[in-house]
Each structure stands twice: as structure tokens, then as C-alpha cells.
Short mmCIF file of C-alpha atoms in Angstrom, two decimals:
data_model
loop_
_atom_site.label_atom_id
_atom_site.label_comp_id
_atom_site.label_asym_id
_atom_site.label_seq_id
_atom_site.Cartn_x
_atom_site.Cartn_y
_atom_site.Cartn_z
CA UNK V 205 185.36 -39.26 -76.68
CA UNK V 206 182.08 -41.06 -76.69
CA UNK V 207 179.59 -40.63 -74.39
CA UNK V 208 177.49 -43.66 -75.81
CA UNK V 209 178.95 -46.31 -72.77
CA UNK V 210 178.13 -43.73 -69.82
CA UNK V 211 174.63 -43.57 -71.66
CA UNK V 212 174.26 -46.96 -71.53
CA UNK V 213 175.69 -47.36 -67.79
CA UNK V 214 172.70 -44.99 -67.19
CA UNK V 215 170.06 -46.90 -68.66
CA UNK V 216 171.81 -50.65 -67.11
CA UNK V 217 171.28 -48.41 -63.82
CA UNK V 218 167.80 -47.44 -64.40
CA UNK V 219 166.87 -51.07 -65.39
CA UNK V 220 168.10 -52.63 -62.13
CA UNK V 221 165.22 -50.91 -59.86
CA UNK V 222 162.68 -53.37 -62.20
CA UNK V 223 164.03 -55.89 -60.10
CA UNK V 224 162.86 -54.36 -56.95
CA UNK V 225 159.13 -54.29 -55.72
CA UNK V 226 156.63 -53.68 -57.42
CA UNK V 227 158.44 -54.88 -60.54
CA UNK V 228 159.90 -57.65 -58.94
CA UNK V 229 162.07 -58.70 -62.21
CA UNK V 230 164.76 -60.53 -60.85
CA UNK V 231 166.45 -61.33 -64.02
CA UNK V 232 166.52 -57.77 -65.14
CA UNK V 233 168.89 -56.55 -62.17
CA UNK V 234 171.02 -59.44 -63.09
CA UNK V 235 171.41 -58.59 -66.30
CA UNK V 236 172.13 -54.72 -65.78
CA UNK V 237 174.80 -55.69 -63.53
CA UNK V 238 176.06 -57.88 -66.09
CA UNK V 239 176.06 -55.23 -68.62
CA UNK V 240 178.07 -52.93 -65.99
CA UNK V 241 180.40 -55.50 -64.99
CA UNK V 242 180.99 -55.17 -69.32
CA UNK V 243 181.59 -51.75 -69.46
CA UNK V 244 183.58 -52.08 -66.73
CA UNK V 245 185.89 -54.53 -68.77
CA UNK V 246 186.60 -51.97 -71.29
CA UNK V 247 189.57 -50.15 -70.05
CA UNK V 248 189.70 -47.31 -72.44
CA UNK V 249 186.12 -45.53 -70.51
CA UNK V 250 186.33 -44.02 -67.00
CA UNK V 251 185.74 -47.01 -64.67
CA UNK V 252 184.74 -44.57 -61.79
CA UNK V 253 181.88 -42.57 -64.59
CA UNK V 254 181.10 -45.52 -65.29
CA UNK V 255 180.01 -46.93 -62.11
CA UNK V 256 178.73 -43.19 -61.50
CA UNK V 257 176.22 -42.79 -64.33
CA UNK V 258 175.21 -46.76 -63.25
CA UNK V 259 174.35 -45.49 -60.42
CA UNK V 260 172.61 -42.21 -61.07
CA UNK V 261 170.37 -43.89 -63.20
CA UNK V 262 169.87 -46.74 -60.15
CA UNK V 263 169.12 -43.99 -57.51
CA UNK V 264 167.30 -41.82 -59.61
CA UNK V 265 164.54 -43.98 -60.82
CA UNK V 266 164.11 -45.73 -57.37
CA UNK V 267 164.78 -43.13 -54.93
CA UNK V 268 162.90 -40.37 -56.79
CA UNK V 269 160.47 -40.52 -54.20
CA UNK V 270 162.42 -38.42 -52.28
CA UNK V 271 160.97 -35.55 -54.44
CA UNK V 272 157.27 -36.10 -53.34
CA UNK V 273 158.23 -35.72 -49.79
CA UNK V 274 160.33 -32.48 -50.12
CA UNK V 275 157.94 -30.42 -52.43
CA UNK V 276 154.43 -31.72 -52.26
CA UNK V 277 154.18 -32.81 -48.50
CA UNK V 278 157.44 -30.85 -46.85
CA UNK V 279 156.24 -28.17 -49.04
CA UNK V 280 160.02 -27.33 -50.55
CA UNK V 281 159.98 -25.42 -53.66
CA UNK V 282 159.68 -27.80 -56.53
CA UNK V 283 163.11 -26.18 -58.14
CA UNK V 284 165.19 -26.68 -55.09
CA UNK V 285 163.40 -29.98 -54.03
CA UNK V 286 164.43 -31.31 -57.35
CA UNK V 287 167.93 -29.80 -57.30
CA UNK V 288 168.24 -31.78 -53.56
CA UNK V 289 167.18 -34.75 -54.95
CA UNK V 290 169.35 -34.97 -57.86
CA UNK V 291 172.42 -34.30 -55.29
CA UNK V 292 171.22 -36.89 -52.91
CA UNK V 293 171.33 -39.33 -55.85
CA UNK V 294 174.48 -38.04 -57.03
CA UNK V 295 176.09 -38.72 -53.64
CA UNK V 296 174.55 -42.19 -53.87
CA UNK V 297 175.89 -42.53 -56.87
CA UNK V 298 179.78 -42.56 -55.22
CA UNK V 299 179.37 -45.81 -53.72
CA UNK V 300 179.16 -47.93 -56.96
CA UNK V 301 181.24 -44.78 -58.64
CA UNK V 302 184.42 -45.74 -56.28
CA UNK V 303 183.73 -49.45 -56.69
CA UNK V 304 184.37 -49.27 -60.54
CA UNK V 305 187.67 -46.83 -59.63
CA UNK V 306 188.48 -49.42 -57.05
CA UNK V 307 188.70 -52.44 -59.35
CA UNK V 308 190.35 -50.42 -62.05
CA UNK V 309 193.48 -50.08 -59.63
CA UNK V 310 193.51 -53.36 -58.96
CA UNK V 311 193.02 -54.85 -62.69
CA UNK V 312 191.11 -57.28 -61.23
CA UNK V 313 187.63 -57.83 -62.19
CA UNK V 314 187.37 -60.27 -59.94
CA UNK V 315 187.56 -58.21 -57.55
CA UNK V 316 184.25 -56.25 -58.43
CA UNK V 317 181.76 -58.36 -56.49
CA UNK V 318 183.18 -58.31 -53.37
CA UNK V 319 184.22 -54.13 -53.91
CA UNK V 320 180.62 -53.75 -54.74
CA UNK V 321 179.74 -55.71 -51.29
CA UNK V 322 182.32 -53.28 -49.44
CA UNK V 323 180.64 -50.12 -50.66
CA UNK V 324 177.46 -51.02 -50.71
CA UNK V 325 177.56 -51.81 -46.35
CA UNK V 326 179.42 -48.22 -45.92
CA UNK V 327 176.18 -46.58 -48.00
CA UNK V 328 174.35 -48.54 -45.20
CA UNK V 329 176.58 -46.57 -42.38
CA UNK V 330 177.91 -43.14 -43.69
CA UNK V 331 176.32 -39.99 -42.51
CA UNK V 332 173.49 -42.24 -40.37
CA UNK V 333 173.37 -44.61 -43.65
CA UNK V 334 171.31 -45.23 -46.37
CA UNK V 335 171.10 -48.62 -47.30
CA UNK V 336 167.89 -49.00 -49.21
CA UNK V 337 167.90 -50.38 -53.07
CA UNK V 338 170.92 -53.02 -51.26
CA UNK V 339 171.02 -54.90 -54.65
CA UNK V 340 170.37 -58.47 -52.70
CA UNK V 341 167.22 -57.18 -52.15
CA UNK V 342 166.14 -57.50 -55.30
CA UNK V 343 166.82 -61.50 -55.02
CA UNK V 344 164.49 -62.06 -52.59
CA UNK V 345 162.26 -64.50 -54.45
CA UNK V 346 165.69 -65.95 -56.13
CA UNK V 347 167.21 -68.92 -55.31
CA UNK V 348 169.99 -66.74 -54.14
CA UNK V 349 167.79 -64.97 -51.06
CA UNK V 350 168.67 -68.21 -49.15
CA UNK V 351 171.89 -66.73 -48.05
CA UNK V 352 169.85 -64.26 -46.40
CA UNK V 353 169.60 -66.57 -42.92
CA UNK V 354 173.53 -67.15 -42.82
CA UNK V 355 174.49 -63.20 -43.96
CA UNK V 356 172.24 -61.20 -44.67
CA UNK V 357 171.40 -59.18 -47.62
CA UNK V 358 175.07 -58.55 -48.50
CA UNK V 359 176.03 -61.94 -48.01
CA UNK V 360 172.83 -62.19 -50.92
CA UNK V 361 174.49 -59.01 -52.97
CA UNK V 362 177.66 -60.94 -53.09
CA UNK V 363 176.04 -63.72 -54.64
CA UNK V 364 174.08 -61.62 -56.89
CA UNK V 365 177.03 -59.83 -58.15
CA UNK V 366 179.02 -63.11 -58.82
CA UNK V 367 176.01 -64.26 -60.29
CA UNK V 368 176.10 -61.74 -62.57
CA UNK V 369 180.28 -61.50 -63.41
CA UNK V 370 179.23 -65.36 -64.12
CA UNK V 371 176.70 -64.20 -66.75
CA UNK V 372 179.11 -62.02 -68.35
CA UNK V 373 181.76 -64.31 -68.90
CA UNK V 374 178.98 -67.03 -69.85
CA UNK V 375 177.83 -64.37 -72.42
CA UNK V 376 181.01 -63.77 -73.68
CA UNK V 377 182.43 -67.25 -74.31
CA UNK V 378 185.17 -66.91 -71.71
CA UNK V 379 185.56 -69.98 -69.69
CA UNK V 380 181.91 -70.67 -70.46
CA UNK V 381 181.19 -74.33 -69.20
CA UNK V 382 183.38 -73.48 -65.83
CA UNK V 383 181.40 -70.27 -66.05
CA UNK V 384 177.76 -71.75 -66.34
CA UNK V 385 178.66 -74.80 -63.33
CA UNK V 386 179.67 -71.78 -60.90
CA UNK V 387 176.15 -69.98 -61.71
CA UNK V 388 174.14 -73.22 -61.33
CA UNK V 389 176.25 -74.05 -58.72
CA UNK V 390 175.47 -70.67 -57.04
CA UNK V 391 171.47 -71.43 -57.47
CA UNK V 392 171.24 -74.51 -56.05
CA UNK V 393 172.94 -73.81 -52.78
CA UNK V 394 171.04 -70.83 -52.30
CA UNK V 395 167.83 -73.61 -52.82
CA UNK V 396 169.04 -76.20 -50.48
CA UNK V 397 169.63 -73.23 -48.03
CA UNK V 398 165.99 -71.63 -48.72
CA UNK V 399 164.62 -75.45 -47.22
CA UNK V 400 166.24 -75.03 -44.25
CA UNK V 401 164.13 -73.83 -40.96
CA UNK V 402 166.36 -71.59 -38.99
CA UNK V 403 163.73 -71.23 -36.35
CA UNK V 404 161.17 -73.19 -34.55
CA UNK V 405 156.89 -71.90 -34.38
CA UNK V 406 155.77 -71.60 -31.16
CA UNK V 407 152.71 -74.45 -30.46
CA UNK V 408 149.90 -71.87 -30.01
CA UNK V 409 149.20 -69.07 -32.62
CA UNK V 410 148.29 -65.38 -31.56
CA UNK V 411 145.07 -63.25 -33.00
CA UNK V 412 147.18 -60.13 -34.66
CA UNK V 413 144.87 -56.65 -35.57
CA UNK V 414 147.03 -54.39 -38.21
CA UNK V 415 144.82 -50.95 -38.28
CA UNK V 416 145.45 -48.97 -41.65
CA UNK V 417 143.37 -45.70 -41.25
CA UNK V 418 144.51 -44.59 -44.46
CA UNK V 419 144.91 -40.63 -42.91
CA UNK V 420 146.06 -38.30 -45.59
CA UNK V 421 149.74 -37.02 -44.85
CA UNK V 422 148.33 -33.49 -46.18
CA UNK V 423 145.67 -33.76 -43.59
CA UNK V 424 147.48 -35.80 -40.50
CA UNK V 425 148.44 -32.22 -38.74
CA UNK V 426 145.32 -30.58 -39.23
CA UNK V 427 144.10 -29.49 -36.06
CA UNK V 428 140.46 -29.63 -37.43
CA UNK V 429 140.91 -33.48 -38.48
CA UNK V 430 142.17 -34.32 -35.04
CA UNK V 431 139.16 -35.58 -33.64
CA UNK V 432 138.17 -37.29 -36.77
CA UNK V 433 141.59 -39.31 -36.97
CA UNK V 434 141.26 -40.27 -32.82
CA UNK V 435 137.81 -41.53 -33.67
CA UNK V 436 138.99 -43.46 -37.21
CA UNK V 437 141.65 -45.44 -35.02
CA UNK V 438 139.13 -45.51 -31.80
CA UNK V 439 136.35 -47.34 -34.32
CA UNK V 440 139.23 -49.86 -35.89
CA UNK V 441 140.27 -50.81 -32.33
CA UNK V 442 137.35 -51.79 -30.96
CA UNK V 443 136.23 -53.79 -34.06
CA UNK V 444 139.62 -55.97 -33.54
CA UNK V 445 139.09 -59.34 -32.10
CA UNK V 446 142.34 -59.36 -32.08
CA UNK V 447 144.85 -60.28 -28.88
CA UNK V 448 147.52 -58.34 -30.42
CA UNK V 449 146.02 -54.72 -32.19
CA UNK V 450 148.78 -52.74 -33.83
CA UNK V 451 148.23 -49.01 -35.25
CA UNK V 452 150.67 -47.20 -37.26
CA UNK V 453 153.51 -44.66 -36.32
CA UNK V 454 152.39 -41.56 -35.26
CA UNK V 455 149.04 -43.06 -35.64
CA UNK V 456 147.97 -40.15 -33.07
CA UNK V 457 149.26 -36.91 -34.40
CA UNK V 458 150.23 -35.44 -30.52
CA UNK V 459 152.40 -35.38 -27.89
CA UNK V 460 151.06 -38.37 -25.18
CA UNK V 461 150.47 -35.82 -22.77
CA UNK V 462 148.24 -34.08 -24.76
CA UNK V 463 146.20 -36.90 -25.83
CA UNK V 464 142.33 -37.08 -24.52
CA UNK V 465 142.47 -39.62 -21.41
CA UNK V 466 138.87 -40.51 -22.59
CA UNK V 467 140.16 -41.66 -26.10
CA UNK V 468 143.59 -43.65 -24.64
CA UNK V 469 140.68 -45.63 -22.17
CA UNK V 470 138.99 -46.48 -25.25
CA UNK V 471 141.62 -47.98 -26.82
CA UNK V 472 142.42 -49.92 -23.30
CA UNK V 473 139.24 -51.02 -22.83
CA UNK V 474 139.42 -52.84 -26.50
CA UNK V 475 142.73 -54.34 -25.52
CA UNK V 476 141.40 -55.65 -22.53
CA UNK V 477 138.25 -56.84 -23.70
CA UNK V 478 140.39 -59.29 -25.91
CA UNK V 479 142.68 -60.13 -22.99
CA UNK V 480 145.43 -58.73 -24.78
CA UNK V 481 147.48 -55.62 -25.52
CA UNK V 482 147.02 -53.08 -28.10
CA UNK V 483 150.10 -51.19 -29.54
CA UNK V 484 150.62 -47.55 -30.42
CA UNK V 485 152.32 -44.91 -32.42
CA UNK V 486 152.21 -41.94 -30.39
CA UNK V 487 154.99 -39.10 -29.86
CA UNK V 488 156.43 -39.06 -26.17
CA UNK V 489 157.80 -35.57 -24.36
CA UNK V 490 160.31 -36.32 -22.10
CA UNK V 491 161.00 -32.63 -21.68
CA UNK V 492 159.60 -29.93 -23.66
CA UNK V 493 162.60 -29.84 -26.52
CA UNK V 494 163.19 -33.27 -26.16
CA UNK V 495 160.92 -35.90 -27.62
CA UNK V 496 160.53 -39.24 -29.18
CA UNK V 497 158.84 -41.06 -32.26
CA UNK V 498 157.51 -43.93 -29.69
CA UNK V 499 155.02 -46.55 -29.46
CA UNK V 500 153.77 -47.15 -26.35
CA UNK V 501 151.59 -50.73 -25.12
CA UNK V 502 148.03 -50.47 -23.88
CA UNK V 503 145.85 -53.35 -22.34
CA UNK V 504 146.36 -56.17 -19.56
CA UNK V 505 150.27 -56.82 -19.49
CA UNK V 506 152.65 -53.91 -17.84
CA UNK V 507 152.46 -50.58 -19.76
CA UNK V 508 155.59 -50.67 -22.06
CA UNK V 509 156.90 -48.28 -24.68
CA UNK V 510 159.53 -48.37 -27.67
CA UNK V 511 161.68 -45.13 -28.61
CA UNK V 512 162.82 -44.91 -32.05
CA UNK V 513 166.57 -45.26 -32.65
CA UNK V 514 167.66 -44.68 -36.22
CA UNK V 515 166.09 -41.44 -37.19
CA UNK V 516 166.11 -39.96 -40.34
CA UNK V 517 168.16 -37.17 -41.13
CA UNK V 518 166.32 -33.58 -41.97
CA UNK V 519 163.15 -35.44 -41.31
CA UNK V 520 163.14 -36.56 -38.02
CA UNK V 521 166.72 -34.98 -36.47
CA UNK V 522 168.43 -31.92 -38.04
CA UNK V 523 172.43 -32.72 -38.37
CA UNK V 524 174.57 -30.14 -36.90
CA UNK V 525 175.33 -27.12 -39.47
CA UNK V 526 172.21 -28.18 -41.50
CA UNK V 527 169.62 -25.57 -39.91
CA UNK V 528 168.54 -23.80 -42.56
CA UNK V 529 167.56 -26.81 -44.81
CA UNK V 530 164.82 -27.97 -41.92
CA UNK V 531 163.79 -23.97 -42.43
CA UNK V 532 162.87 -24.18 -45.86
CA UNK V 533 160.82 -27.38 -45.14
CA UNK V 534 157.43 -27.87 -43.28
CA UNK V 535 157.60 -30.93 -41.53
CA UNK V 536 155.77 -31.25 -38.19
CA UNK V 537 157.75 -32.83 -35.60
CA UNK V 538 161.45 -32.89 -37.05
CA UNK V 539 163.92 -33.16 -34.23
CA UNK V 540 163.49 -35.97 -32.48
CA UNK V 541 165.14 -37.47 -29.58
CA UNK V 542 167.05 -40.83 -30.42
CA UNK V 543 166.34 -43.80 -28.27
CA UNK V 544 168.61 -46.01 -26.51
CA UNK V 545 170.15 -49.22 -27.91
CA UNK V 546 169.71 -51.15 -24.51
CA UNK V 547 165.98 -51.49 -25.19
CA UNK V 548 164.50 -55.15 -25.43
CA UNK V 549 161.50 -56.14 -26.87
CA UNK V 550 158.26 -55.67 -25.56
CA UNK V 551 156.69 -58.01 -23.29
CA UNK V 552 152.87 -58.13 -25.10
CA UNK V 553 149.96 -60.71 -26.08
CA UNK V 554 152.49 -63.60 -24.53
CA UNK V 555 155.05 -62.66 -27.45
CA UNK V 556 158.38 -61.06 -26.99
CA UNK V 557 157.38 -58.32 -30.02
CA UNK V 558 160.87 -56.58 -31.58
CA UNK V 559 159.32 -52.86 -32.56
CA UNK V 560 160.97 -51.11 -35.26
CA UNK V 561 159.71 -47.92 -36.66
CA UNK V 562 159.56 -46.32 -40.28
CA UNK V 563 162.92 -47.01 -41.91
CA UNK V 564 164.49 -48.36 -38.96
CA UNK V 565 163.82 -51.78 -40.83
CA UNK V 566 166.28 -51.21 -43.63
CA UNK V 567 168.68 -51.67 -40.99
CA UNK V 568 169.37 -55.74 -40.71
CA UNK V 569 171.60 -55.61 -37.79
CA UNK V 570 169.60 -53.50 -35.61
CA UNK V 571 166.51 -55.78 -36.18
CA UNK V 572 168.60 -58.76 -35.30
CA UNK V 573 170.15 -56.78 -31.63
CA UNK V 574 166.81 -57.86 -30.33
CA UNK V 575 167.42 -61.42 -31.36
CA UNK V 576 166.76 -64.04 -30.63
CA UNK V 577 165.36 -62.95 -27.41
CA UNK V 578 161.97 -61.76 -29.38
CA UNK V 579 159.77 -63.98 -30.92
CA UNK V 580 157.88 -61.36 -33.74
CA UNK V 581 158.90 -58.53 -35.83
CA UNK V 582 156.50 -55.80 -35.97
CA UNK V 583 157.03 -52.43 -38.10
CA UNK V 584 155.10 -49.30 -37.61
CA UNK V 585 155.12 -46.64 -40.81
CA UNK V 586 153.89 -43.77 -42.21
CA UNK V 587 155.00 -43.95 -45.66
CA UNK V 588 152.11 -41.82 -46.97
CA UNK V 589 154.98 -38.64 -46.87
CA UNK V 590 156.39 -40.76 -50.00
CA UNK V 591 152.54 -40.70 -51.64
CA UNK V 592 151.69 -43.37 -54.56
CA UNK V 593 155.34 -43.58 -55.68
CA UNK V 594 158.26 -46.80 -55.94
CA UNK V 595 158.57 -45.97 -51.57
CA UNK V 596 155.80 -48.77 -50.57
CA UNK V 597 156.17 -51.20 -52.42
CA UNK V 598 160.19 -51.33 -51.64
CA UNK V 599 159.94 -50.44 -47.94
CA UNK V 600 158.11 -54.04 -47.93
CA UNK V 601 160.42 -56.14 -50.05
CA UNK V 602 163.18 -54.76 -47.03
CA UNK V 603 160.63 -56.34 -44.45
CA UNK V 604 160.23 -59.20 -46.61
CA UNK V 605 164.72 -59.49 -46.09
CA UNK V 606 164.32 -58.89 -42.40
CA UNK V 607 161.89 -61.66 -41.85
CA UNK V 608 164.43 -64.21 -43.87
CA UNK V 609 167.89 -63.07 -42.17
CA UNK V 610 166.26 -63.35 -38.70
CA UNK V 611 163.86 -65.93 -39.39
CA UNK V 612 160.78 -64.05 -38.03
CA UNK V 613 157.56 -63.27 -39.07
CA UNK V 614 157.77 -59.65 -39.67
CA UNK V 615 153.80 -57.41 -39.52
CA UNK V 616 153.95 -53.87 -40.48
CA UNK V 617 151.26 -52.06 -40.03
CA UNK V 618 150.78 -48.65 -41.87
CA UNK V 619 149.14 -45.57 -42.42
CA UNK V 620 148.00 -45.66 -45.93
CA UNK V 621 149.86 -49.04 -46.54
CA UNK V 622 151.19 -51.58 -47.10
CA UNK V 623 150.29 -53.26 -44.24
CA UNK V 624 151.25 -56.63 -44.55
CA UNK V 625 151.87 -59.92 -42.33
CA UNK V 626 155.26 -61.80 -43.62
CA UNK V 627 156.00 -65.16 -42.45
CA UNK V 628 159.43 -66.31 -41.51
CA UNK V 629 160.31 -67.31 -45.27
CA UNK V 630 160.03 -63.54 -46.41
CA UNK V 631 156.44 -64.59 -48.10
CA UNK V 632 154.05 -62.14 -48.07
CA UNK V 633 150.92 -64.00 -46.46
CA UNK V 634 148.52 -61.00 -46.08
CA UNK V 635 147.74 -57.58 -47.04
CA UNK V 636 145.80 -54.39 -47.15
CA UNK V 637 145.40 -52.32 -50.56
CA UNK V 638 147.32 -48.80 -50.08
CA UNK V 639 144.86 -45.99 -49.99
CA UNK V 640 141.91 -47.70 -48.00
CA UNK V 641 140.99 -47.52 -44.59
CA UNK V 642 140.96 -51.03 -43.22
CA UNK V 643 141.76 -54.03 -40.30
CA UNK V 644 143.90 -56.45 -41.35
CA UNK V 645 143.21 -59.83 -39.33
CA UNK V 646 146.10 -62.47 -39.28
CA UNK V 647 147.46 -65.12 -37.01
CA UNK V 648 150.82 -65.08 -36.29
CA UNK V 649 152.99 -67.88 -34.53
CA UNK V 650 156.23 -66.80 -32.36
CA UNK V 651 159.53 -68.20 -33.28
CA UNK V 652 162.59 -68.75 -31.31
CA UNK V 653 166.13 -69.83 -32.19
CA UNK V 654 168.59 -67.85 -33.73
CA UNK V 655 170.10 -67.88 -37.89
CA UNK V 656 173.79 -66.96 -37.84
CA UNK V 657 172.91 -63.76 -39.03
CA UNK V 658 171.24 -63.24 -35.73
CA UNK V 659 174.23 -64.47 -34.17
CA UNK V 660 176.83 -62.69 -36.02
CA UNK V 661 174.97 -60.11 -38.11
CA UNK V 662 177.19 -58.53 -41.33
CA UNK V 663 180.48 -59.62 -40.97
CA UNK V 664 180.46 -63.05 -42.84
CA UNK V 665 179.70 -61.34 -45.57
CA UNK V 666 182.39 -58.80 -45.00
CA UNK V 667 184.68 -61.13 -43.75
CA UNK V 668 184.32 -63.39 -47.38
CA UNK V 669 184.36 -60.26 -49.36
CA UNK V 670 187.90 -59.47 -47.67
CA UNK V 671 189.08 -62.73 -48.43
CA UNK V 672 188.05 -62.58 -52.02
CA UNK V 673 190.08 -59.33 -52.44
CA UNK V 674 192.86 -60.90 -50.63
CA UNK V 675 192.85 -63.51 -52.94
CA UNK V 676 192.54 -61.20 -55.85
CA UNK V 677 195.87 -59.50 -54.84
CA UNK V 678 197.87 -62.55 -54.33
CA UNK V 679 197.51 -63.79 -57.53
CA UNK V 680 197.86 -60.17 -59.12
CA UNK V 681 201.33 -60.20 -57.48
CA UNK V 682 202.02 -63.76 -58.51
CA UNK V 683 201.68 -62.29 -62.01
#
């Protein structure tokens, strides 16, 4: 038995990560997928294990930053952190493995794009989900991204996997001209859709200031550093002249009821002086053992709050039966309560803001839940947990996809980067360098209207995938 095809699958999976930020080499991801499809066409090898090794290469290279949070900042022993990271990547690799297994059972390579989308969508739901590295995200700067407002990232994934399959057909010389025509047609259709304006901008822009305190994660919860953290953010806020000022997730690393009133008064006064409001990331305590990862508003508008809904397993909540894992980690505030899904956009600075916290913006349907009421998207994060890794750039790319799906500007304020303003077309308009203290001043326009994705969510992509599978099944039955 030769292991060479599985090694090729592993390398192709690792290469596929080059399509994601900070590399943004879309063509490499497309070629890597074509290689996987070619390997799956070789009946003498296990399709399950080819998919598994591809997935292990993809997630092993793409989400290796999990190790940083577990070991460097979570104080987990290096061998245990490495083992946990490998186990996590191996679990994620099961989804492309199952894609390979299912297409082999159907004996239909034409089913691969639809099966990939189905298992990719499933990965975003099982055990609260982990939709990171959805392959459609790698197409954010390609013509295929035009499908995002229609059916979200999963429809883009369907288009990308279909393009990879057509590329494979062209490469092997099978129905070459028909495949080339279909490949071109997909690109042309996507490019045409990118030209559509799915929402209408407000005639009145709003000035916004996004604050980046650059507080080292190793010192964030150090009591000796607490006063300096507050002074940093108070100084940055008082220097703002924007109508809306946004501070990152847990900018104040202490429960709101324990924060000095004088600090909150300084922030409130800074917002009022500008005739506007301020959004502050801070934990809220409803009871001694019940607290939320929250964002509150200060300033001229009635005070409001948003409580994070989609929590990070083990980092923000402890799944039943897994308390022993938390016992070997050193993560403050690791058992938050979950906010209600009935929360509405925050009415501040004359806009209706759909606030989301940290990796909540990896879930497209959850962001769309506040639309079309919301006029702007605002994400507050603390990706300092992952150090100088691929995670911040990948997170920014994910935020760009959310902007494109919803046809809304997406503003992100982070502790250590990447703080950025993203246009409704998914383009990065401005950003701060990582690991620097700063204030990003931008002008934003709220937008109204609803894309098909806002109205129907992931269902168009899933329905189209199901239809393709049905056609493949009927074709196989007729044969």
C-alpha cells in the first residue's frame, strides 16, 4: 500500500490555507481543491482517508493558533496543548473525510460540491459549530464572491468547489471545452452580481472612532496593570471627536459593578462632548454566579446593552462533563451566561448598530438575525489570545464576508488588531497596524435594505446543494 496519495492530500490541504488571509492567494486554494477532487477520482485509494488527510493539512496549518491560546495564554502544558490542538484539528478533518466517503458511496464526482457544502455547513453547527476556514471565504476577492449576497458563504463555497471540479476536468482533458465554458460562466455571473448594489446608503455619514488599546494578553488581567488599562482607554476616548466611539471586547477587565464611577464618567463625558455615544466592552454581572460578555452604551442616547449569544466552548463556557479541561487552563471569566437571541440593534449615534462580539461574526445567519433593521455592523474583539498568528487576519477576512452578505459596513475594534473599517462591498477601507496603540477615525454610512441572504439565510445554498444531489441520484438510478 502506498502512502504517497495521502501525503499529497495532506500537502494540498495545507496549501489551501494560502487562499485565506493574510496570504489571499485564491488561485492556490482553487488548485488545491482540484488536486483533492483528482485524488478522489482514483478509486484504488480510500476516499475517506484522502479527505481526512486533506482536512488535517488544512486545519493543522490554518487553525494552529489554538495552541497559542491554550499554552501561551491558557497556561496548559506544551505537550497537552499540542495534543489538544491536534485532536481538535483531527475532529475538524472528519468533515472533508465524510465528504470523500459520501461521494465514493454515490460513485458520483459531480456530487462533490454539494456534499462539501453540506458537511461544511454541518461543521458550523455541531457542538455549537466552528465555521472557521469555510472555503468560500477564500474567494472574497474573486468574482465568485458575488454570490455571497444571494446565499452567503456556503453558496460561494458551492461555486468554488464547482469551479475546482471544472478546473480538474479541464486539466485532465475531459469535456474540456464544455468545462471551460462553465468555468467562465461562473466567473462572469459572480462578477455581474458584484456590480449589484444590494442596499441604499444613508445621505448623512456618521463619524466613528475605533480604539485599539494594545494591552498585552499576559497583563490584561493583572491587577497591577488595571489602572494603566483604564487610563489608556480614557485618554484614547477623550481624544476622539467622533459621534460614535467604540472600545474593544472586555476593554475593562473587571465586572461593571466594580469599575470606578469616575472612569465611566470620563467616558460618558467624552461621548456627550461630541454629541454622541460610546460603546464599551465590559463583563456584566446579573448575579454572583451569572455574568455576561457584554457591550454597553454611554452618551446622549438612552443606555443600552448587548450580551454575547454565541460563546466559545472552554474559553467562555464549560460544556457539561468537561470541567476537568478548565481545571488545567488559566482563563479568567471562562463560564459566561448566554445572551438571548431576541436582542435588537443598539440605537446610538443616530444609527441602529448590530453589535457582535469576537468570533460571533463567523456565523453569518446570526449576524443577519438583526437585519434589515440594523444599519451598521460593529464587532468588538480581543484576538490577543492568539498572539502574532494567522487568526487576526483570518478574522478580518471573515468580517469582510459578513459585510458582503449583508450589504452593510462592518466596523471592528480590537484590543491588539486588526482594527478596521470594511465597506458594504467587503473591501477594507482603513485599518490600524497590529500591536500598536491607536485610534482609527472613519466616516461611515448606515445602509437600508435586505439582500436575499438576509431574508433567507443559508437555505438557498442548502436547497441548491440538495437539488444537485437529487439530480445526481436520479442520473445514477437511470444508469
